[in-house]
Coordinates of C-alpha atoms in Angstrom, one line a residue:
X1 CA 95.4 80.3 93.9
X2 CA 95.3 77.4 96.3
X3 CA 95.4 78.3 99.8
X4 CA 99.0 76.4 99.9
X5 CA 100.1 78.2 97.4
X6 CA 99.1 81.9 98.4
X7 CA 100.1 81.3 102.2
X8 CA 103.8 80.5 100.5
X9 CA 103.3 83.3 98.2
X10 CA 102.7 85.6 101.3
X11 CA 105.5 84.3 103.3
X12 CA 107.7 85.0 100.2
X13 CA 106.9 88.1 99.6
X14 CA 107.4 89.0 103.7
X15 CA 110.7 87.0 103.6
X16 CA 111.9 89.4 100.8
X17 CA 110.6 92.5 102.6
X18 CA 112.5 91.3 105.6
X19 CA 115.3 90.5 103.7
X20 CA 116.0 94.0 102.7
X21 CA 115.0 96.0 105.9
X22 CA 117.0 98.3 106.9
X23 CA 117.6 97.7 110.7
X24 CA 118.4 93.9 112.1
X25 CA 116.6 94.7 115.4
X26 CA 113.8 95.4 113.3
X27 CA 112.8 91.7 112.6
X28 CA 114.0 88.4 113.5
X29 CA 114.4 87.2 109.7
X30 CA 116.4 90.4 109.4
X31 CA 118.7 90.0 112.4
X32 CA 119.4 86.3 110.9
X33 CA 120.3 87.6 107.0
X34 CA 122.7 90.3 108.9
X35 CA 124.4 87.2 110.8
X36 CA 124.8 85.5 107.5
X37 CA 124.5 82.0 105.7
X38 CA 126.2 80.1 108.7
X39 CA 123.9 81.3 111.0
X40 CA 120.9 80.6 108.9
X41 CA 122.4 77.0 107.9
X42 CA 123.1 76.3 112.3
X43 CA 119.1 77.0 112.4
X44 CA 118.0 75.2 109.3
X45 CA 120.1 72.3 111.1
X46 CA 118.8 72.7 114.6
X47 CA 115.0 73.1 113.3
X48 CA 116.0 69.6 111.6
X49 CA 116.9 68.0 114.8
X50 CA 114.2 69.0 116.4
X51 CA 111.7 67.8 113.5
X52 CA 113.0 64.0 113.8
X53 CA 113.1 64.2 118.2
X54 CA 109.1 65.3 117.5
X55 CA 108.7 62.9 115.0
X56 CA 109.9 59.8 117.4
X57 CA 107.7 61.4 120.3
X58 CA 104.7 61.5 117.8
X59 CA 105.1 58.0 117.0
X60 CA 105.6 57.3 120.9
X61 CA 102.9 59.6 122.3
X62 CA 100.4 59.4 119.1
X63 CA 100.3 62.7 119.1
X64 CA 101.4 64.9 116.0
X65 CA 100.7 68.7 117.4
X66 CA 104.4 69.2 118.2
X67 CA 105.7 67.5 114.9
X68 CA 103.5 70.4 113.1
X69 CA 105.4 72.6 114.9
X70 CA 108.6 71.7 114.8
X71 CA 108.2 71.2 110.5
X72 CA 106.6 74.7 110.1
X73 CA 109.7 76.1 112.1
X74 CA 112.0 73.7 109.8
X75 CA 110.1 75.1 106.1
X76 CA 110.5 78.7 107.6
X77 CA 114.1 78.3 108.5
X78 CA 114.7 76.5 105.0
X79 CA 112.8 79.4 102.9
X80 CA 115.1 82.1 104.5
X81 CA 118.0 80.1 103.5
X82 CA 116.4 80.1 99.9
X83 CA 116.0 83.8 100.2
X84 CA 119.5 84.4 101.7
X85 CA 121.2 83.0 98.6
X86 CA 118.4 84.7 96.0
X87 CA 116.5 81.3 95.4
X88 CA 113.0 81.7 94.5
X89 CA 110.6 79.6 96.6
X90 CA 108.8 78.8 93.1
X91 CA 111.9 76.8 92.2
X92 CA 111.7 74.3 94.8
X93 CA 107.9 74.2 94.2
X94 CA 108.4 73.5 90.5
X95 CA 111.1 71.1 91.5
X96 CA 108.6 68.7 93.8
X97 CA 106.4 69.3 90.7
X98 CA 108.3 67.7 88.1
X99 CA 109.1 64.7 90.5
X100 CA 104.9 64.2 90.4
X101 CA 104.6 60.7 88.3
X102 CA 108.3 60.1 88.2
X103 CA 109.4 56.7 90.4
X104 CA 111.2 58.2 93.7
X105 CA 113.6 55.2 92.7
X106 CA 113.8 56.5 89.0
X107 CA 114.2 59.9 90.3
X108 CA 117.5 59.1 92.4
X109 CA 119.0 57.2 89.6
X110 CA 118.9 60.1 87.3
X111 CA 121.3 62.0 89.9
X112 CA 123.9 59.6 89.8

């Protein structure tokens, strides 16, 4: 297993665990799944936010260390949403897999 692959694998597997724990003051993934989707989605949108402000300071400042940041808090955010509504991390890998070889424009077009 790629080192990718099994540091998403591990996340996944401690997501899940969080997931189910019993007490929300036991973790901060568990206190967000007891607050619900809306919560989760109002994080997923403010890690967002502050992904593009980094990404116009890197550009600015030549300097990517808070972009990597700010995108690792975004994926983290994103893969509790997945795990809040029962999607499998794998799905979204598989996904970015098919669209390997396939024309980003080509790709859109078969959406519409």
């Amino acid at each position: 297993m790629s080192k990718e692959r099994e540091v998403l694998a591990q996340l996944s597997k401690i997501l899940a665990e969080r997931k189910h724990a019993g007490e929300a003051d036991s973790s901060y993934v568990a206190q967000l799944h007891k607050k619900g989707l809306n919560k989760i989605l109002e994080k997923v949108g403010e890690e967002c936010t502050e992904t593009l402000l980094a990404a116009k300071d890197a550009q600015t400042q030549g300097n990517n260390d808070n972009l990597i940041y700010e995108t690792a808090d975004l994926w983290f955010h994103s893969m509790v949403m997945l795990s809040h509504l029962d999607t499998d991390i794998q799905a979204v890998i598989d996904e970015l897999g098919r669209r390997i070889g396939l024309s980003g424009l080509d790709e859109k077009a078969s959406r519409n």
